[in-house]
Coordinates of C-alpha atoms in Angstrom, one line a residue:
M824 CA -14.5 -10.3 -30.5
G825 CA -14.9 -13.4 -32.5
F826 CA -13.5 -16.0 -30.1
L827 CA -16.5 -15.3 -27.8
A828 CA -19.3 -15.2 -30.3
G829 CA -21.9 -17.9 -29.6
R830 CA -19.9 -19.4 -26.6
H831 CA -21.8 -20.3 -23.4
V832 CA -20.0 -18.4 -20.6
L833 CA -20.8 -18.5 -16.9
V834 CA -19.9 -15.5 -14.8
A835 CA -19.3 -16.3 -11.2
G836 CA -20.1 -13.3 -9.0
A837 CA -22.5 -10.4 -9.6
G838 CA -20.5 -7.6 -8.1
V839 CA -18.8 -4.8 -10.0
T840 CA -16.4 -7.0 -11.9
G841 CA -19.0 -9.6 -12.6
R842 CA -21.3 -7.1 -14.0
S843 CA -18.6 -5.6 -16.2
A844 CA -17.5 -9.0 -17.4
A845 CA -21.1 -9.9 -18.3
E846 CA -21.6 -6.6 -20.2
A847 CA -18.4 -7.2 -22.2
L848 CA -19.4 -10.8 -23.0
L849 CA -22.8 -9.7 -24.2
A850 CA -21.2 -7.1 -26.4
A851 CA -19.1 -9.9 -27.8
D852 CA -22.2 -12.0 -28.6
A853 CA -21.6 -14.7 -26.0
V854 CA -24.4 -16.6 -24.3
V855 CA -24.1 -15.4 -20.7
T856 CA -25.3 -16.8 -17.4
V857 CA -24.5 -15.1 -14.1
T858 CA -24.5 -16.8 -10.7
D859 CA -24.0 -15.4 -7.2
G860 CA -24.8 -16.5 -3.6
S861 CA -26.8 -13.3 -3.2
A862 CA -30.2 -13.2 -4.8
D863 CA -30.3 -9.4 -4.2
R864 CA -27.2 -8.8 -6.2
L865 CA -28.6 -10.9 -9.0
A866 CA -31.9 -9.0 -8.9
A867 CA -30.0 -5.7 -9.2
L868 CA -28.6 -7.0 -12.6
E869 CA -32.0 -7.9 -14.0
Q870 CA -32.8 -4.5 -15.5
L871 CA -29.2 -3.7 -16.3
L872 CA -28.4 -6.8 -18.3
P873 CA -31.4 -7.9 -20.4
G874 CA -30.5 -11.1 -22.2
V875 CA -28.4 -12.6 -19.4
T876 CA -29.6 -15.6 -17.5
L877 CA -29.5 -15.1 -13.8
V878 CA -29.2 -18.2 -11.5
P879 CA -28.6 -17.9 -7.8
G880 CA -26.2 -20.2 -5.9
L881 CA -24.9 -22.5 -8.6
V882 CA -22.4 -25.1 -7.4
T883 CA -22.0 -26.8 -10.8
P884 CA -21.8 -25.1 -14.2
P885 CA -24.8 -25.4 -16.5
P886 CA -24.4 -28.3 -19.0
A887 CA -23.5 -26.1 -22.0
T888 CA -20.9 -24.0 -20.3
E889 CA -17.6 -23.6 -22.2
L890 CA -15.9 -21.0 -20.1
V891 CA -16.2 -19.6 -16.6
V892 CA -15.2 -16.0 -15.8
T893 CA -14.8 -15.6 -12.0
S894 CA -14.7 -12.6 -9.8
P895 CA -11.3 -12.4 -8.2
G896 CA -12.3 -13.0 -4.6
W897 CA -13.7 -16.5 -5.4
R898 CA -11.2 -19.1 -4.2
P899 CA -10.1 -22.0 -6.3
S900 CA -11.6 -24.2 -3.6
S901 CA -15.1 -22.8 -4.2
P902 CA -17.4 -25.7 -5.1
L903 CA -18.5 -24.1 -8.4
L904 CA -14.9 -23.6 -9.6
V905 CA -13.8 -27.0 -8.4
A906 CA -16.7 -28.5 -10.4
A907 CA -15.8 -26.5 -13.5
A908 CA -12.2 -27.6 -13.3
A909 CA -13.3 -31.3 -12.8
A910 CA -15.4 -30.9 -15.9
G911 CA -12.5 -29.6 -18.0
I912 CA -14.0 -26.1 -18.2
E913 CA -11.4 -23.3 -18.2
V914 CA -11.8 -20.8 -15.4
I915 CA -10.4 -17.3 -15.9
G916 CA -10.8 -13.9 -14.3
E917 CA -12.1 -10.6 -15.7
V918 CA -8.5 -9.3 -16.2
E919 CA -7.7 -12.3 -18.3
L920 CA -10.9 -11.8 -20.3
A921 CA -9.9 -8.2 -21.0
W922 CA -6.4 -9.4 -22.1
R923 CA -7.8 -11.9 -24.5
M924 CA -10.3 -9.4 -25.9
G925 CA -7.6 -6.8 -26.3
L926 CA -5.5 -9.3 -28.4
E927 CA -8.3 -9.3 -31.0
L928 CA -8.1 -5.6 -31.5
A929 CA -6.2 -4.2 -34.5
D930 CA -4.2 -1.9 -32.2
P931 CA -4.3 -3.3 -28.6
P932 CA -3.7 -0.9 -25.7
T933 CA -0.4 -1.0 -23.8
W934 CA -0.5 -2.5 -20.3
L935 CA 1.6 -1.1 -17.6
A936 CA 1.0 -3.3 -14.5
V937 CA 1.5 -2.8 -10.8
T938 CA 1.4 -5.4 -8.0
G939 CA 2.9 -5.9 -4.5
T940 CA 1.7 -6.4 -1.0
N941 CA 1.6 -2.6 -0.3
G942 CA 1.6 0.6 -2.3
K943 CA -0.3 -0.7 -5.4
T944 CA -3.0 2.0 -5.4
T945 CA -0.6 4.9 -4.8
T946 CA 1.8 3.7 -7.5
V947 CA -0.9 3.2 -10.1
G948 CA -2.3 6.6 -9.2
M949 CA 1.1 8.2 -9.6
L950 CA 1.6 6.3 -12.9
E951 CA -1.8 7.6 -14.3
S952 CA -0.8 11.2 -13.3
I953 CA 2.6 10.9 -15.0
L954 CA 1.0 9.4 -18.2
R955 CA -1.6 12.1 -18.4
A956 CA 1.1 14.8 -17.8
A957 CA 2.8 13.3 -20.9
G958 CA -0.4 13.8 -22.9
I959 CA -1.1 10.1 -23.1
D960 CA -4.7 8.7 -23.1
A961 CA -4.3 6.6 -20.0
V962 CA -6.5 5.4 -17.1
A963 CA -5.9 3.6 -13.8
C964 CA -7.9 0.4 -13.7
G965 CA -8.1 -3.1 -12.2
N966 CA -7.9 -3.5 -8.5
V967 CA -8.0 0.2 -8.0
G968 CA -11.8 0.2 -8.9
L969 CA -12.4 0.5 -12.6
P970 CA -12.6 -3.0 -14.2
V971 CA -10.0 -3.5 -16.9
V972 CA -12.5 -4.7 -19.4
D973 CA -14.4 -1.4 -19.0
A974 CA -11.1 0.5 -19.7
L975 CA -10.5 -1.7 -22.7
L976 CA -13.9 -1.2 -24.2
A977 CA -13.6 2.6 -23.6
G978 CA -10.7 2.6 -26.1
R979 CA -8.0 3.8 -23.7
R980 CA -4.6 3.6 -25.3
V981 CA -2.5 2.9 -22.1
L982 CA -3.9 0.9 -19.1
A983 CA -2.3 1.5 -15.8
V984 CA -3.4 -1.7 -14.2
E985 CA -3.4 -2.5 -10.5
L986 CA -3.4 -6.2 -10.0
S987 CA -4.1 -8.1 -6.8
S988 CA -2.7 -11.6 -6.2
F989 CA -6.2 -13.0 -6.7
Q990 CA -6.5 -11.3 -10.1
L991 CA -3.1 -12.6 -11.1
H992 CA -4.0 -16.1 -10.1
W993 CA -6.9 -16.1 -12.5
S994 CA -4.9 -14.4 -15.3
P995 CA -2.5 -17.1 -16.7
S996 CA -1.7 -15.5 -20.1
V997 CA -1.5 -11.8 -19.1
R998 CA 1.8 -10.3 -20.2
P999 CA 2.0 -6.6 -19.6
F1000 CA 4.5 -4.6 -21.7
A1001 CA 6.0 -3.5 -18.3
G1002 CA 5.2 -4.7 -14.9
V1003 CA 6.4 -3.8 -11.4
L1004 CA 6.5 -5.9 -8.3
L1005 CA 6.8 -3.4 -5.4
N1006 CA 7.4 -5.6 -2.3
L1007 CA 6.3 -8.9 -0.8
A1008 CA 5.2 -9.8 2.8
E1009 CA 2.7 -12.2 4.3
D1010 CA -0.8 -11.5 3.1
H1011 CA -3.9 -13.4 1.9
L1012 CA -2.4 -16.7 3.2
D1013 CA -6.0 -17.8 4.0
W1014 CA -6.7 -17.6 0.2
H1015 CA -3.4 -18.8 -1.3
G1016 CA -2.5 -21.3 1.4
T1017 CA 1.3 -20.6 1.5
F1018 CA 3.5 -17.6 1.1
E1019 CA 5.2 -19.3 -1.8
A1020 CA 1.9 -19.6 -3.7
Y1021 CA 1.1 -15.9 -3.0
A1022 CA 4.6 -14.9 -4.2
S1023 CA 4.2 -17.0 -7.3
A1024 CA 1.0 -15.3 -8.2
K1025 CA 2.5 -11.9 -7.7
A1026 CA 5.5 -12.8 -9.9
G1027 CA 3.1 -13.2 -12.9
V1028 CA 3.5 -9.4 -13.4
L1029 CA 7.2 -9.9 -14.3
T1030 CA 6.5 -11.7 -17.6
G1031 CA 6.4 -9.0 -20.2
E1032 CA 9.0 -7.0 -22.1
V1033 CA 10.2 -5.1 -19.0
A1034 CA 10.2 -6.5 -15.5
I1035 CA 10.7 -4.0 -12.7
G1036 CA 11.2 -4.8 -9.0
G1037 CA 11.9 -3.3 -5.6
V1038 CA 15.4 -4.7 -5.1
D1039 CA 15.6 -3.6 -1.4
D1040 CA 13.2 -6.6 -0.8
P1041 CA 15.3 -9.8 -1.2
V1042 CA 12.4 -11.9 -2.2
V1043 CA 11.4 -9.4 -5.0
A1044 CA 15.1 -9.1 -6.0
E1045 CA 15.3 -12.9 -6.5
L1046 CA 12.0 -13.1 -8.4
L1047 CA 13.2 -10.2 -10.6
T1048 CA 16.5 -12.0 -11.4
S1049 CA 14.6 -15.2 -12.4
S1050 CA 12.0 -13.3 -14.5
P1051 CA 11.7 -14.4 -18.1
S1052 CA 11.4 -10.8 -19.3
P1053 CA 14.1 -9.6 -21.7
A1054 CA 14.8 -6.4 -19.7
H1055 CA 15.2 -6.2 -15.9
V1056 CA 15.1 -2.9 -14.0
G1057 CA 15.4 -2.5 -10.2
F1058 CA 14.5 0.4 -8.0
T1059 CA 16.0 1.2 -4.6
L1060 CA 15.8 3.8 -1.8
G1061 CA 19.6 3.9 -1.9
S1062 CA 21.9 5.2 -4.6
P1063 CA 21.1 3.4 -7.8
E1064 CA 23.5 1.2 -9.8
E1065 CA 23.4 1.1 -13.5
G1066 CA 20.1 -0.4 -14.7
Q1067 CA 18.2 1.0 -11.6
L1068 CA 16.3 3.9 -10.4
G1069 CA 17.0 5.2 -6.9
V1070 CA 17.8 8.2 -4.7
H1071 CA 21.0 10.2 -4.8
E1072 CA 21.7 13.4 -2.9
G1073 CA 18.0 14.0 -2.3
Q1074 CA 17.0 13.5 -5.9
L1075 CA 15.1 10.7 -7.7
V1076 CA 17.5 9.4 -10.3
D1077 CA 17.1 7.2 -13.4
R1078 CA 20.1 5.1 -14.4
A1079 CA 18.1 2.5 -16.4
F1080 CA 16.5 4.3 -19.3
G1081 CA 19.1 6.2 -21.3
P1082 CA 21.8 8.5 -19.8
D1083 CA 21.7 9.1 -16.1
T1084 CA 18.8 11.5 -15.5
V1085 CA 17.6 13.4 -12.4
L1086 CA 13.8 13.2 -12.2
L1087 CA 12.9 15.4 -9.3
P1088 CA 13.7 16.2 -5.6
V1089 CA 12.6 13.7 -3.0
A1090 CA 10.9 16.6 -1.2
D1091 CA 8.4 17.0 -4.1
V1092 CA 7.0 13.5 -3.7
Q1093 CA 3.7 13.1 -1.9
P1094 CA 3.1 11.1 0.2
G1095 CA 6.5 11.5 1.7
G1096 CA 8.6 9.0 3.6
P1097 CA 10.1 5.8 2.3
P1098 CA 6.9 4.1 1.1
G1099 CA 5.9 7.1 -1.0
I1100 CA 9.3 7.5 -2.4
A1101 CA 9.5 3.8 -3.4
D1102 CA 6.1 4.0 -5.1
A1103 CA 7.2 7.1 -7.0
L1104 CA 10.3 5.3 -8.2
A1105 CA 8.2 2.4 -9.3
A1106 CA 5.7 4.6 -11.2
A1107 CA 8.6 6.5 -12.8
A1108 CA 10.2 3.2 -13.9
L1109 CA 7.0 2.1 -15.6
A1110 CA 6.5 5.4 -17.3
R1111 CA 10.1 5.6 -18.5
A1112 CA 9.8 2.1 -19.9
H1113 CA 7.0 3.4 -22.0
G1114 CA 9.2 6.3 -23.2
V1115 CA 7.8 9.1 -21.1
S1116 CA 10.2 12.1 -20.6
A1117 CA 11.8 13.0 -17.3
S1118 CA 10.0 16.3 -17.3
A1119 CA 6.6 14.6 -17.6
V1120 CA 7.6 12.2 -14.8
A1121 CA 8.4 15.2 -12.6
Q1122 CA 5.2 17.0 -13.6
G1123 CA 3.0 14.0 -13.0
L1124 CA 4.5 13.2 -9.6
R1125 CA 4.2 16.8 -8.4
A1126 CA 0.5 16.8 -9.5
F1127 CA -0.3 13.6 -7.7
R1128 CA -2.2 13.6 -4.4
P1129 CA -2.7 10.4 -2.3
G1130 CA -6.1 9.0 -1.9
A1131 CA -8.3 9.0 1.2
H1132 CA -7.4 6.8 4.2
R1133 CA -3.7 6.7 3.3
A1134 CA -1.6 8.5 6.0
V1135 CA -4.1 11.3 6.2
L1136 CA -3.6 13.8 9.1
V1137 CA -7.1 14.2 10.6
A1138 CA -6.5 16.7 13.3
T1139 CA -4.0 18.0 15.9
A1140 CA -5.1 18.8 19.5
D1141 CA -3.1 19.5 22.6
G1142 CA 0.1 18.7 20.7
V1143 CA -1.1 15.2 19.7
S1144 CA -1.7 14.4 16.0
Y1145 CA -4.2 11.9 14.7
V1146 CA -3.4 10.0 11.5
N1147 CA -5.8 7.8 9.5
D1148 CA -3.9 5.1 7.7
S1149 CA -6.8 2.6 7.5
K1150 CA -5.4 1.4 4.1
A1151 CA -2.6 -0.3 6.1
T1152 CA -4.4 -3.6 6.0
N1153 CA -1.5 -6.0 6.6
P1154 CA 1.5 -6.0 9.0
H1155 CA 4.0 -4.9 6.3
A1156 CA 1.9 -1.8 5.5
A1157 CA 1.4 -1.0 9.2
A1158 CA 5.1 -1.2 9.9
A1159 CA 5.8 1.3 7.1
S1160 CA 3.1 3.6 8.5
L1161 CA 4.5 3.5 12.1
R1162 CA 8.0 4.1 10.8
S1163 CA 6.9 7.6 9.6
H1164 CA 6.6 8.7 13.3
E1165 CA 8.9 8.8 16.3
S1166 CA 6.4 8.3 19.1
V1167 CA 3.1 6.5 18.4
V1168 CA 0.0 5.4 20.0
W1169 CA -1.0 2.6 17.7
V1170 CA -4.7 1.7 16.9
A1171 CA -4.7 -1.7 15.3
G1172 CA -6.7 -4.9 14.8
G1173 CA -9.2 -6.6 12.5
L1174 CA -8.8 -9.7 10.4
L1175 CA -5.1 -10.8 10.1
K1176 CA -5.9 -13.4 7.4
G1177 CA -3.2 -15.7 8.7
A1178 CA -0.4 -13.2 8.8
S1179 CA 2.0 -12.9 11.7
V1180 CA 2.6 -9.6 13.6
D1181 CA 5.7 -10.6 15.5
E1182 CA 8.2 -9.0 13.1
L1183 CA 6.1 -5.8 13.0
V1184 CA 6.0 -5.6 16.8
L1185 CA 9.7 -6.5 17.2
G1186 CA 10.8 -3.8 14.7
E1187 CA 8.6 -1.0 15.9
A1188 CA 8.2 -1.5 19.6
H1189 CA 10.7 1.2 20.4
R1190 CA 8.4 3.9 19.0
L1191 CA 5.2 2.7 20.7
R1192 CA 3.8 4.9 23.5
G1193 CA 0.8 2.6 23.7
A1194 CA -1.5 0.4 21.7
V1195 CA -5.3 0.2 21.4
L1196 CA -6.5 -3.1 19.9
I1197 CA -9.8 -3.8 18.3
G1198 CA -11.4 -6.4 16.0
A1199 CA -11.5 -10.1 15.7
D1200 CA -7.7 -10.8 16.0
R1201 CA -7.0 -8.2 18.7
E1202 CA -5.7 -10.9 21.1
V1203 CA -3.2 -12.1 18.5
I1204 CA -1.7 -8.7 18.4
A1205 CA -1.9 -8.4 22.2
S1206 CA 0.0 -11.6 22.6
A1207 CA 2.8 -10.3 20.2
L1208 CA 3.0 -7.1 22.2
A1209 CA 3.2 -9.1 25.5
R1210 CA 6.1 -11.2 24.1
H1211 CA 8.1 -8.5 22.4
A1212 CA 7.1 -5.2 24.0
P1213 CA 5.9 -6.0 27.5
S1214 CA 6.5 -2.4 28.7
V1215 CA 4.1 -0.9 26.2
P1216 CA 0.6 -0.1 27.7
V1217 CA -2.1 -2.0 25.8
A1218 CA -5.9 -1.5 25.8
V1219 CA -7.9 -4.4 24.3
L1220 CA -11.5 -3.5 23.4
D1221 CA -13.7 -6.5 23.3
D1222 CA -16.8 -4.9 21.7
V1223 CA -16.5 -5.8 18.0
T1224 CA -18.9 -3.2 16.6
E1225 CA -18.5 0.0 14.6
T1226 CA -19.2 2.1 17.7
T1227 CA -16.0 0.7 19.3
M1228 CA -13.9 3.2 17.3
L1229 CA -15.0 6.1 19.5
D1230 CA -13.8 4.1 22.6
A1231 CA -10.6 3.3 20.8
V1232 CA -9.8 6.9 20.0
R1233 CA -10.7 7.9 23.5
A1234 CA -8.3 5.3 24.9
A1235 CA -5.6 6.3 22.6
R1236 CA -6.0 10.0 23.5
S1237 CA -5.6 9.1 27.2
M1238 CA -2.2 7.4 26.4
A1239 CA -0.8 10.1 24.2
Q1240 CA 1.4 12.9 25.3
P1241 CA 2.3 16.1 23.4
G1242 CA 4.5 15.3 20.5
D1243 CA 2.9 11.8 20.0
V1244 CA 0.9 10.7 17.0
V1245 CA -2.1 8.5 17.3
V1246 CA -2.0 6.3 14.2
L1247 CA -4.8 4.1 12.9
A1248 CA -2.6 1.5 11.1
P1249 CA -4.7 -1.7 11.6
A1250 CA -2.3 -4.3 10.1
A1251 CA -5.5 -6.2 9.3
A1252 CA -8.5 -6.3 7.1
S1253 CA -11.7 -4.5 8.2
M1254 CA -14.6 -6.8 7.3
D1255 CA -15.1 -8.1 10.9
M1256 CA -16.4 -4.6 12.0
F1257 CA -16.7 -2.5 8.8
S1258 CA -17.8 -2.8 5.2
D1259 CA -14.2 -2.0 4.0
Y1260 CA -11.1 0.0 5.0
A1261 CA -12.7 3.3 3.9
H1262 CA -15.6 2.7 6.2
R1263 CA -13.1 2.0 9.0
G1264 CA -11.1 5.1 8.2
Q1265 CA -14.2 7.2 8.2
A1266 CA -15.2 5.9 11.6
F1267 CA -11.8 6.8 12.9
T1268 CA -12.0 10.3 11.4
E1269 CA -15.5 10.9 12.8
A1270 CA -14.4 9.7 16.3
V1271 CA -11.3 11.9 16.3
L1272 CA -13.2 15.0 15.2
S1273 CA -15.9 14.3 17.8
L1274 CA -13.4 14.1 20.6
V1275 CA -11.2 16.9 19.4
G1276 CA -14.3 19.1 19.2
Q1277 CA -15.2 18.2 22.8
R1278 CA -11.8 19.7 23.8
G1279 CA -12.3 22.8 21.8
A1280 CA -9.1 22.3 19.8

């Protein structure tokens, strides 16, 4: 990794990505400093990374700094990153670092990248399953949990990379062989400032040899059309045109890569419903772009199982089902979750991050039996319901603590009737009350099982 040898590099953030970036930089013979606002996080690195200088709370780069590698959540407005930019020091993310390190290898791995507002983790998991079914040495990495630089240094031949808008913002030169943009809706406006800036970051995935987009989304379709990639491929939940993947007579069909090919029945895709089918089409398109056979696509999709906290049926009692979809962390995802059921008691709330819920409420009001609202932005959702669904019963819980979930499930159960589904689809982030969406989903699951157990069902 010659371009890093002897260079003074500052790593901003001592979390999982920061630690992996620092390890990779050390292996490349860079001179590494790590900073973080948390002295405890830095202290945890002391034994793990001997040879790294640890400095808490830096707001300006050390004088010798030649490059800053930032954790993805750090905003461009962070004082340290503003100071670096003012000093003419390049700021990149861990994904960009992995890309540049890969370019120095004699045989770089192939990148197949996934981004979008919703469905990224499911799609990248499906893609990994397909690639492995084809006998390819592949791994899901990036925003899904495993840092890309770790996958690179492990020598994996194909990287199924989930990319957030933050990671794409800090990755100016990443050009995956094939990249897919699933969908776009308001999200992370508190970080990016505008929807246009958010969409622009996401469009960075459409810059390689093959650009793939969900053409049922008009914004994505427009970005796909304007992509600089030599090859453009769309996917749709409708019948596909030439150059697209889609659904025809209950089958997933490929009309983009070679002769028209049936991949597998829609009924074999898990999770089911429109979001799961769209994700399967996206994963199939990426795999087919890499030359994977139709039979391996079918085998991989049949083998895939969705992760925890994504439309998981927790229990059924007295004719009422309880579904944990804590991963629905924005309005677009919550709308997709609610559309999977005909009559819903909706458990929602948290940190909306500047997103509007009006379109969600307007579109799904007809299926709401009731709503139970928790979290910091509960009143924003309550106001939208009052405007657009005034006949829907609403319970607003003001106690913003983890224990509120038991009260929320109890209130939802009191609203539900046989045949209804109580759905945790928060439409918001979780950090006001929980450590992450998984913690929130677990709290919901435990509350449901506690209350169901009390009823002996």
